[in-house]
């Protein structure tokens, strides 16, 4: 008789789930999945992909990182449940994320946004119940929907759709809808509050730096919130000025790394680097506009902290140069 | 036999407590206390004041708003408990706040920072246990120490001092120390998590505006976090552009309002407006620097939201004018 730990026994019906609706988010999903593998997850990894993602991308993702690829496209569905939605196209992306509740071949799942990066093994998340999530730093009585534990269920899926139809979602995204549906989260059960280090928004580095310096080393999942994503930024290993640079470099290191052998896969063409060829678009990702985005992010943070660099980046000459580019 | 509600019976040994260490913070404490009275608290209101506050200020506060004024000055104390501190002057202000645990004539207290404003009756806070507080929006696994429920106790006070002596405080303030002492807050007991609307940081308006628009009307206490306080800003009732303007105007309206009669006080010279004369310093508070501070705040928020007003406030001409003033 072989005695297996509970975590191993339950691995087959438990999965991490992510969602990629564009090619950029496929890059993110890939990196997130690789980071899960790197830290030795025993669970399945599933990606939901919309029809706008190319078959090549899908295929590559499938082979290398994901146990399962599920194509979803809510707004094209013409069944009765979805028909009631067709008058509200703004809920399209939100509804796509809700499709994760339809993965009923799994008993319990953890959803991870494609703009997250796993820094440590987080299989312990499967000990939590639906709906477990970490507080959102912007309004901490809401949970952030970038990382959450859920139980796939067609019944819950229908109720979520009905709730959305009736109440809409206050922020136009899945986070508002899920918070409105799981509205007791803030007050009912502390075990459903994931520690913030399971969904550490990159902006928290700046909003309470002493806390980041004290607790940041416990970070398990970092979440690149906001409009500027790692895939918009230049990969430069020498950029280690800020904590954010370090996380960005970890993201890029994961992106460029070779894949570790996946269980059941014969170690073969591990050095082909085809991931890189499939997704990386140097001409698009490394151009001047993305450098401006990176500069802008750092610059804004300094500005927020009251460090206005009047003689340097914020000098008239430099501001003028930038404006000339914008206005040309 | 007269049957009294529990809340009335316990009112005599329960108090709201605040702290004022400068004249500016006395303005804040006054407004906070007035806002508690306005919303009909049945509890005592106590202010801790450092020796740097003038007797006139003290007297005025005492008569009008506070049931008790307690002068504290930790760093001058030469008793054994405090002696161990003299090598760490940076903990001075932090230690002053901890003195609230010495108010042992009260069984339970609610501490409110002097830069808070009460918008509704919050006597229900006394139903909570030590240590209850709301999450800090900057790092939501820490509580914000601007509003918290505690039980005065010399034993706890000593343990807090010993903890500070041994571990210091990670952010140099009382919040770091209290979070390190009450370190189970994030994971242990949901009833000790005050809803965020009991300590709504004014910056949360901007960090997750849809949540503010959805839940902001439930706000019970607003907390003017950050370097720019209401007493630095110009009072202008016509400024109602932003949610923050509305809170600022409420603060100033409270500041300028006449006091409602306090229980036991004969309604007398209610219209003298001496509060205004005692604390308001138009020449200091309404000068050009404070207008710059207000502009800077709003401007920064717009910048954060990506609305750079290249042709208006952010035009070269205007930036240059400001810089000329700074650089002159």
PDB file of C-alpha atoms in Angstrom, chain A residues 84-302:
ATOM      1  CA  UNK A  84     -30.155  38.043 -22.145  1.00  0.00           C
ATOM      2  CA  UNK A  85     -26.693  39.572 -22.269  1.00  0.00           C
ATOM      3  CA  UNK A  86     -26.537  40.599 -25.831  1.00  0.00           C
ATOM      4  CA  UNK A  87     -27.863  44.022 -24.964  1.00  0.00           C
ATOM      5  CA  UNK A  88     -24.898  44.655 -22.663  1.00  0.00           C
ATOM      6  CA  UNK A  89     -21.743  44.254 -24.686  1.00  0.00           C
ATOM      7  CA  UNK A  90     -19.704  46.033 -22.007  1.00  0.00           C
ATOM      8  CA  UNK A  91     -19.961  42.925 -19.858  1.00  0.00           C
ATOM      9  CA  UNK A  92     -18.277  40.733 -22.476  1.00  0.00           C
ATOM     10  CA  UNK A  93     -14.837  40.422 -20.911  1.00  0.00           C
ATOM     11  CA  UNK A  94     -16.356  40.064 -17.463  1.00  0.00           C
ATOM     12  CA  UNK A  95     -18.529  37.185 -18.623  1.00  0.00           C
ATOM     13  CA  UNK A  96     -15.532  35.498 -20.191  1.00  0.00           C
ATOM     14  CA  UNK A  97     -13.820  35.274 -16.814  1.00  0.00           C
ATOM     15  CA  UNK A  98     -16.976  33.834 -15.244  1.00  0.00           C
ATOM     16  CA  UNK A  99     -16.690  30.886 -17.643  1.00  0.00           C
ATOM     17  CA  UNK A 100     -14.124  29.437 -15.240  1.00  0.00           C
ATOM     18  CA  UNK A 101     -17.064  28.228 -13.120  1.00  0.00           C
ATOM     19  CA  UNK A 102     -17.952  25.889 -16.005  1.00  0.00           C
ATOM     20  CA  UNK A 103     -14.781  23.795 -15.572  1.00  0.00           C
ATOM     21  CA  UNK A 104     -16.749  21.149 -13.694  1.00  0.00           C
ATOM     22  CA  UNK A 105     -14.283  18.358 -14.334  1.00  0.00           C
ATOM     23  CA  UNK A 106     -12.370  20.005 -11.468  1.00  0.00           C
ATOM     24  CA  UNK A 107     -13.705  20.119  -7.935  1.00  0.00           C
ATOM     25  CA  UNK A 108     -11.735  23.113  -6.791  1.00  0.00           C
ATOM     26  CA  UNK A 109      -9.742  25.715  -8.689  1.00  0.00           C
ATOM     27  CA  UNK A 110      -7.576  28.757  -8.140  1.00  0.00           C
ATOM     28  CA  UNK A 111      -7.931  31.538 -10.671  1.00  0.00           C
ATOM     29  CA  UNK A 112      -4.833  33.606 -11.418  1.00  0.00           C
ATOM     30  CA  UNK A 113      -4.869  36.626 -13.703  1.00  0.00           C
ATOM     31  CA  UNK A 114      -2.453  36.474 -16.618  1.00  0.00           C
ATOM     32  CA  UNK A 115      -0.627  39.536 -15.247  1.00  0.00           C
ATOM     33  CA  UNK A 116       0.440  37.718 -12.076  1.00  0.00           C
ATOM     34  CA  UNK A 117       3.778  36.047 -11.365  1.00  0.00           C
ATOM     35  CA  UNK A 118       4.122  33.192  -8.869  1.00  0.00           C
ATOM     36  CA  UNK A 119       7.180  33.543  -6.610  1.00  0.00           C
ATOM     37  CA  UNK A 120       6.692  30.506  -4.356  1.00  0.00           C
ATOM     38  CA  UNK A 121       4.671  27.300  -4.366  1.00  0.00           C
ATOM     39  CA  UNK A 122       1.068  28.243  -3.625  1.00  0.00           C
ATOM     40  CA  UNK A 123      -0.594  24.804  -3.695  1.00  0.00           C
ATOM     41  CA  UNK A 124      -1.735  25.509  -0.127  1.00  0.00           C
ATOM     42  CA  UNK A 125      -4.383  27.760  -1.684  1.00  0.00           C
ATOM     43  CA  UNK A 126      -6.412  24.608  -2.363  1.00  0.00           C
ATOM     44  CA  UNK A 127      -6.969  24.254   1.374  1.00  0.00           C
ATOM     45  CA  UNK A 128      -9.206  27.346   1.166  1.00  0.00           C
ATOM     46  CA  UNK A 129     -12.873  27.442   0.274  1.00  0.00           C
ATOM     47  CA  UNK A 130     -14.886  29.454  -2.251  1.00  0.00           C
ATOM     48  CA  UNK A 131     -14.663  32.385  -2.397  1.00  0.00           C
ATOM     49  CA  UNK A 132     -11.245  33.117  -0.941  1.00  0.00           C
ATOM     50  CA  UNK A 133      -9.309  36.143  -2.157  1.00  0.00           C
ATOM     51  CA  UNK A 134      -6.966  38.856  -0.939  1.00  0.00           C
ATOM     52  CA  UNK A 135      -8.054  42.428  -0.202  1.00  0.00           C
ATOM     53  CA  UNK A 136      -7.795  45.030  -2.938  1.00  0.00           C
ATOM     54  CA  UNK A 137      -5.400  47.750  -1.900  1.00  0.00           C
ATOM     55  CA  UNK A 138      -7.561  50.397  -3.549  1.00  0.00           C
ATOM     56  CA  UNK A 139     -10.653  49.632  -1.435  1.00  0.00           C
ATOM     57  CA  UNK A 140      -9.742  46.867   1.032  1.00  0.00           C
ATOM     58  CA  UNK A 141     -13.316  45.785   1.819  1.00  0.00           C
ATOM     59  CA  UNK A 142     -13.384  44.520  -1.735  1.00  0.00           C
ATOM     60  CA  UNK A 143     -11.314  41.542  -2.715  1.00  0.00           C
ATOM     61  CA  UNK A 144      -9.058  41.721  -5.725  1.00  0.00           C
ATOM     62  CA  UNK A 145     -10.253  39.287  -8.374  1.00  0.00           C
ATOM     63  CA  UNK A 146      -6.779  38.601  -9.736  1.00  0.00           C
ATOM     64  CA  UNK A 147      -6.309  35.611  -7.414  1.00  0.00           C
ATOM     65  CA  UNK A 148      -9.233  33.621  -6.026  1.00  0.00           C
ATOM     66  CA  UNK A 149     -10.246  30.131  -4.930  1.00  0.00           C
ATOM     67  CA  UNK A 150     -13.513  28.819  -6.365  1.00  0.00           C
ATOM     68  CA  UNK A 151     -15.535  25.663  -6.952  1.00  0.00           C
ATOM     69  CA  UNK A 152     -16.627  25.102 -10.543  1.00  0.00           C
ATOM     70  CA  UNK A 153     -20.406  24.663 -10.672  1.00  0.00           C
ATOM     71  CA  UNK A 154     -22.929  25.221 -13.423  1.00  0.00           C
ATOM     72  CA  UNK A 155     -25.422  26.324 -10.815  1.00  0.00           C
ATOM     73  CA  UNK A 156     -23.083  29.013  -9.474  1.00  0.00           C
ATOM     74  CA  UNK A 157     -22.268  30.024 -13.049  1.00  0.00           C
ATOM     75  CA  UNK A 158     -25.961  30.566 -13.815  1.00  0.00           C
ATOM     76  CA  UNK A 159     -26.483  32.497 -10.607  1.00  0.00           C
ATOM     77  CA  UNK A 160     -23.497  34.710 -11.427  1.00  0.00           C
ATOM     78  CA  UNK A 161     -24.935  35.461 -14.868  1.00  0.00           C
ATOM     79  CA  UNK A 162     -28.351  36.191 -13.400  1.00  0.00           C
ATOM     80  CA  UNK A 163     -26.780  38.470 -10.813  1.00  0.00           C
ATOM     81  CA  UNK A 164     -24.878  40.335 -13.514  1.00  0.00           C
ATOM     82  CA  UNK A 165     -28.052  40.677 -15.588  1.00  0.00           C
ATOM     83  CA  UNK A 166     -29.948  42.106 -12.661  1.00  0.00           C
ATOM     84  CA  UNK A 167     -27.370  44.304 -10.965  1.00  0.00           C
ATOM     85  CA  UNK A 168     -24.697  44.885 -13.612  1.00  0.00           C
ATOM     86  CA  UNK A 169     -21.243  45.409 -12.168  1.00  0.00           C
ATOM     87  CA  UNK A 170     -20.255  48.583 -10.428  1.00  0.00           C
ATOM     88  CA  UNK A 171     -16.794  48.869 -11.953  1.00  0.00           C
ATOM     89  CA  UNK A 172     -17.505  47.486 -15.391  1.00  0.00           C
ATOM     90  CA  UNK A 173     -15.274  44.485 -14.735  1.00  0.00           C
ATOM     91  CA  UNK A 174     -15.332  41.075 -13.170  1.00  0.00           C
ATOM     92  CA  UNK A 175     -14.060  42.402  -9.838  1.00  0.00           C
ATOM     93  CA  UNK A 176     -17.137  44.529  -9.203  1.00  0.00           C
ATOM     94  CA  UNK A 177     -19.452  41.726 -10.205  1.00  0.00           C
ATOM     95  CA  UNK A 178     -17.745  39.090  -8.046  1.00  0.00           C
ATOM     96  CA  UNK A 179     -17.612  41.427  -5.054  1.00  0.00           C
ATOM     97  CA  UNK A 180     -21.267  42.210  -5.419  1.00  0.00           C
ATOM     98  CA  UNK A 181     -22.125  38.487  -5.696  1.00  0.00           C
ATOM     99  CA  UNK A 182     -19.861  37.328  -2.841  1.00  0.00           C
ATOM    100  CA  UNK A 183     -20.843  40.351  -0.801  1.00  0.00           C
ATOM    101  CA  UNK A 184     -20.201  38.887   2.652  1.00  0.00           C
ATOM    102  CA  UNK A 185     -16.503  38.450   1.977  1.00  0.00           C
ATOM    103  CA  UNK A 186     -15.421  41.482   4.021  1.00  0.00           C
ATOM    104  CA  UNK A 187     -17.349  40.607   7.164  1.00  0.00           C
ATOM    105  CA  UNK A 188     -18.123  36.893   7.364  1.00  0.00           C
ATOM    106  CA  UNK A 189     -15.202  34.452   7.389  1.00  0.00           C
ATOM    107  CA  UNK A 190     -11.574  35.407   7.996  1.00  0.00           C
ATOM    108  CA  UNK A 191     -10.371  32.123   6.472  1.00  0.00           C
ATOM    109  CA  UNK A 192     -11.582  33.426   3.119  1.00  0.00           C
ATOM    110  CA  UNK A 193      -9.249  36.404   3.394  1.00  0.00           C
ATOM    111  CA  UNK A 194      -6.063  35.373   1.661  1.00  0.00           C
ATOM    112  CA  UNK A 195      -3.017  37.133   3.047  1.00  0.00           C
ATOM    113  CA  UNK A 196      -2.120  40.109   0.892  1.00  0.00           C
ATOM    114  CA  UNK A 197       1.173  38.419  -0.109  1.00  0.00           C
ATOM    115  CA  UNK A 198      -0.895  36.008  -2.240  1.00  0.00           C
ATOM    116  CA  UNK A 199      -1.924  38.928  -4.436  1.00  0.00           C
ATOM    117  CA  UNK A 200       0.614  41.634  -3.875  1.00  0.00           C
ATOM    118  CA  UNK A 201      -0.278  44.492  -6.164  1.00  0.00           C
ATOM    119  CA  UNK A 202       2.884  46.028  -7.513  1.00  0.00           C
ATOM    120  CA  UNK A 203       1.575  49.470  -6.552  1.00  0.00           C
ATOM    121  CA  UNK A 204       1.600  48.501  -2.845  1.00  0.00           C
ATOM    122  CA  UNK A 205       5.357  48.952  -2.934  1.00  0.00           C
ATOM    123  CA  UNK A 206       4.705  52.668  -3.108  1.00  0.00           C
ATOM    124  CA  UNK A 207       1.558  53.075  -1.080  1.00  0.00           C
ATOM    125  CA  UNK A 208       3.124  51.808   2.164  1.00  0.00           C
ATOM    126  CA  UNK A 209       6.804  51.200   1.569  1.00  0.00           C
ATOM    127  CA  UNK A 210       7.709  50.353   5.196  1.00  0.00           C
ATOM    128  CA  UNK A 211       5.144  47.547   5.151  1.00  0.00           C
ATOM    129  CA  UNK A 212       6.534  46.301   1.859  1.00  0.00           C
ATOM    130  CA  UNK A 213      10.054  46.354   3.288  1.00  0.00           C
ATOM    131  CA  UNK A 214       8.842  44.400   6.336  1.00  0.00           C
ATOM    132  CA  UNK A 215       6.492  41.877   4.729  1.00  0.00           C
ATOM    133  CA  UNK A 216       7.419  41.988   1.035  1.00  0.00           C
ATOM    134  CA  UNK A 217       9.900  39.118   1.302  1.00  0.00           C
ATOM    135  CA  UNK A 218       6.921  36.860   2.080  1.00  0.00           C
ATOM    136  CA  UNK A 219       5.405  37.663  -1.320  1.00  0.00           C
ATOM    137  CA  UNK A 220       4.004  34.574  -3.014  1.00  0.00           C
ATOM    138  CA  UNK A 221       2.247  36.100  -6.002  1.00  0.00           C
ATOM    139  CA  UNK A 222       2.909  39.543  -7.436  1.00  0.00           C
ATOM    140  CA  UNK A 223       0.196  41.185  -9.524  1.00  0.00           C
ATOM    141  CA  UNK A 224       1.173  43.754 -12.137  1.00  0.00           C
ATOM    142  CA  UNK A 225      -1.900  45.956 -11.787  1.00  0.00           C
ATOM    143  CA  UNK A 226      -2.456  49.043 -13.864  1.00  0.00           C
ATOM    144  CA  UNK A 227      -2.138  49.899 -17.509  1.00  0.00           C
ATOM    145  CA  UNK A 228       1.610  49.253 -17.832  1.00  0.00           C
ATOM    146  CA  UNK A 229       2.305  45.516 -17.947  1.00  0.00           C
ATOM    147  CA  UNK A 230       5.674  43.734 -17.909  1.00  0.00           C
ATOM    148  CA  UNK A 231       5.268  42.893 -21.573  1.00  0.00           C
ATOM    149  CA  UNK A 232       5.139  46.613 -22.364  1.00  0.00           C
ATOM    150  CA  UNK A 233       8.471  47.230 -20.709  1.00  0.00           C
ATOM    151  CA  UNK A 234      12.031  46.782 -21.822  1.00  0.00           C
ATOM    152  CA  UNK A 235      13.865  43.804 -20.403  1.00  0.00           C
ATOM    153  CA  UNK A 236      17.014  45.078 -18.767  1.00  0.00           C
ATOM    154  CA  UNK A 237      18.648  42.899 -16.146  1.00  0.00           C
ATOM    155  CA  UNK A 238      20.736  45.849 -14.973  1.00  0.00           C
ATOM    156  CA  UNK A 239      17.630  47.731 -13.854  1.00  0.00           C
ATOM    157  CA  UNK A 240      17.527  46.933 -10.174  1.00  0.00           C
ATOM    158  CA  UNK A 241      16.888  50.347  -8.791  1.00  0.00           C
ATOM    159  CA  UNK A 242      13.492  49.688  -7.362  1.00  0.00           C
ATOM    160  CA  UNK A 243      11.559  46.762  -5.982  1.00  0.00           C
ATOM    161  CA  UNK A 244       9.319  46.971  -9.018  1.00  0.00           C
ATOM    162  CA  UNK A 245      12.347  46.602 -11.314  1.00  0.00           C
ATOM    163  CA  UNK A 246      13.210  43.408  -9.501  1.00  0.00           C
ATOM    164  CA  UNK A 247       9.743  41.965 -10.045  1.00  0.00           C
ATOM    165  CA  UNK A 248       9.803  43.048 -13.686  1.00  0.00           C
ATOM    166  CA  UNK A 249      13.161  41.383 -14.198  1.00  0.00           C
ATOM    167  CA  UNK A 250      11.869  38.213 -12.585  1.00  0.00           C
ATOM    168  CA  UNK A 251       8.968  38.270 -15.019  1.00  0.00           C
ATOM    169  CA  UNK A 252      11.302  38.641 -17.990  1.00  0.00           C
ATOM    170  CA  UNK A 253      13.689  36.019 -16.648  1.00  0.00           C
ATOM    171  CA  UNK A 254      10.763  33.612 -16.452  1.00  0.00           C
ATOM    172  CA  UNK A 255       9.665  34.561 -19.916  1.00  0.00           C
ATOM    173  CA  UNK A 256      13.113  33.876 -21.386  1.00  0.00           C
ATOM    174  CA  UNK A 257      13.900  30.806 -19.330  1.00  0.00           C
ATOM    175  CA  UNK A 258      13.907  27.312 -20.719  1.00  0.00           C
ATOM    176  CA  UNK A 259      11.093  25.135 -19.562  1.00  0.00           C
ATOM    177  CA  UNK A 260      11.733  22.553 -16.868  1.00  0.00           C
ATOM    178  CA  UNK A 261      10.592  19.070 -17.951  1.00  0.00           C
ATOM    179  CA  UNK A 262       6.903  18.607 -17.320  1.00  0.00           C
ATOM    180  CA  UNK A 263       5.789  15.425 -15.609  1.00  0.00           C
ATOM    181  CA  UNK A 264       5.190  12.682 -18.184  1.00  0.00           C
ATOM    182  CA  UNK A 265       7.032  14.552 -20.918  1.00  0.00           C
ATOM    183  CA  UNK A 266      10.196  13.035 -22.364  1.00  0.00           C
ATOM    184  CA  UNK A 267      13.043  15.511 -22.011  1.00  0.00           C
ATOM    185  CA  UNK A 268      13.635  16.446 -25.614  1.00  0.00           C
ATOM    186  CA  UNK A 269      13.973  19.707 -27.424  1.00  0.00           C
ATOM    187  CA  UNK A 270      14.179  21.845 -24.285  1.00  0.00           C
ATOM    188  CA  UNK A 271      16.596  24.359 -25.737  1.00  0.00           C
ATOM    189  CA  UNK A 272      14.768  25.291 -28.873  1.00  0.00           C
ATOM    190  CA  UNK A 273      13.492  28.492 -27.327  1.00  0.00           C
ATOM    191  CA  UNK A 274      10.379  28.375 -29.474  1.00  0.00           C
ATOM    192  CA  UNK A 275       8.367  30.119 -26.757  1.00  0.00           C
ATOM    193  CA  UNK A 276      10.423  33.177 -27.402  1.00  0.00           C
ATOM    194  CA  UNK A 277       9.818  33.035 -31.122  1.00  0.00           C
ATOM    195  CA  UNK A 278       6.135  32.502 -30.763  1.00  0.00           C
ATOM    196  CA  UNK A 279       5.347  35.421 -28.525  1.00  0.00           C
ATOM    197  CA  UNK A 280       8.169  37.892 -28.322  1.00  0.00           C
ATOM    198  CA  UNK A 281       7.859  40.833 -30.591  1.00  0.00           C
ATOM    199  CA  UNK A 282      11.018  42.878 -30.077  1.00  0.00           C
ATOM    200  CA  UNK A 283      10.021  45.498 -32.604  1.00  0.00           C
ATOM    201  CA  UNK A 284       6.769  46.088 -30.800  1.00  0.00           C
ATOM    202  CA  UNK A 285       7.773  45.591 -27.194  1.00  0.00           C
ATOM    203  CA  UNK A 286      11.133  47.291 -27.162  1.00  0.00           C
ATOM    204  CA  UNK A 287      10.338  50.504 -28.952  1.00  0.00           C
ATOM    205  CA  UNK A 288      10.522  54.053 -27.686  1.00  0.00           C
ATOM    206  CA  UNK A 289       6.898  54.217 -26.615  1.00  0.00           C
ATOM    207  CA  UNK A 290       7.332  51.429 -24.094  1.00  0.00           C
ATOM    208  CA  UNK A 291      10.408  53.103 -22.679  1.00  0.00           C
ATOM    209  CA  UNK A 292       8.295  56.188 -22.227  1.00  0.00           C
ATOM    210  CA  UNK A 293       5.721  54.073 -20.408  1.00  0.00           C
ATOM    211  CA  UNK A 294       8.355  52.694 -18.052  1.00  0.00           C
ATOM    212  CA  UNK A 295       9.802  56.120 -17.424  1.00  0.00           C
ATOM    213  CA  UNK A 296       6.350  57.480 -16.880  1.00  0.00           C
ATOM    214  CA  UNK A 297       5.573  54.881 -14.216  1.00  0.00           C
ATOM    215  CA  UNK A 298       8.714  55.510 -12.219  1.00  0.00           C
ATOM    216  CA  UNK A 299       8.458  59.211 -12.702  1.00  0.00           C
ATOM    217  CA  UNK A 300       4.870  59.237 -11.450  1.00  0.00           C
ATOM    218  CA  UNK A 301       5.864  57.327  -8.342  1.00  0.00           C
ATOM    219  CA  UNK A 302       8.604  59.823  -7.580  1.00  0.00           C
TER     220      UNK A 302
END
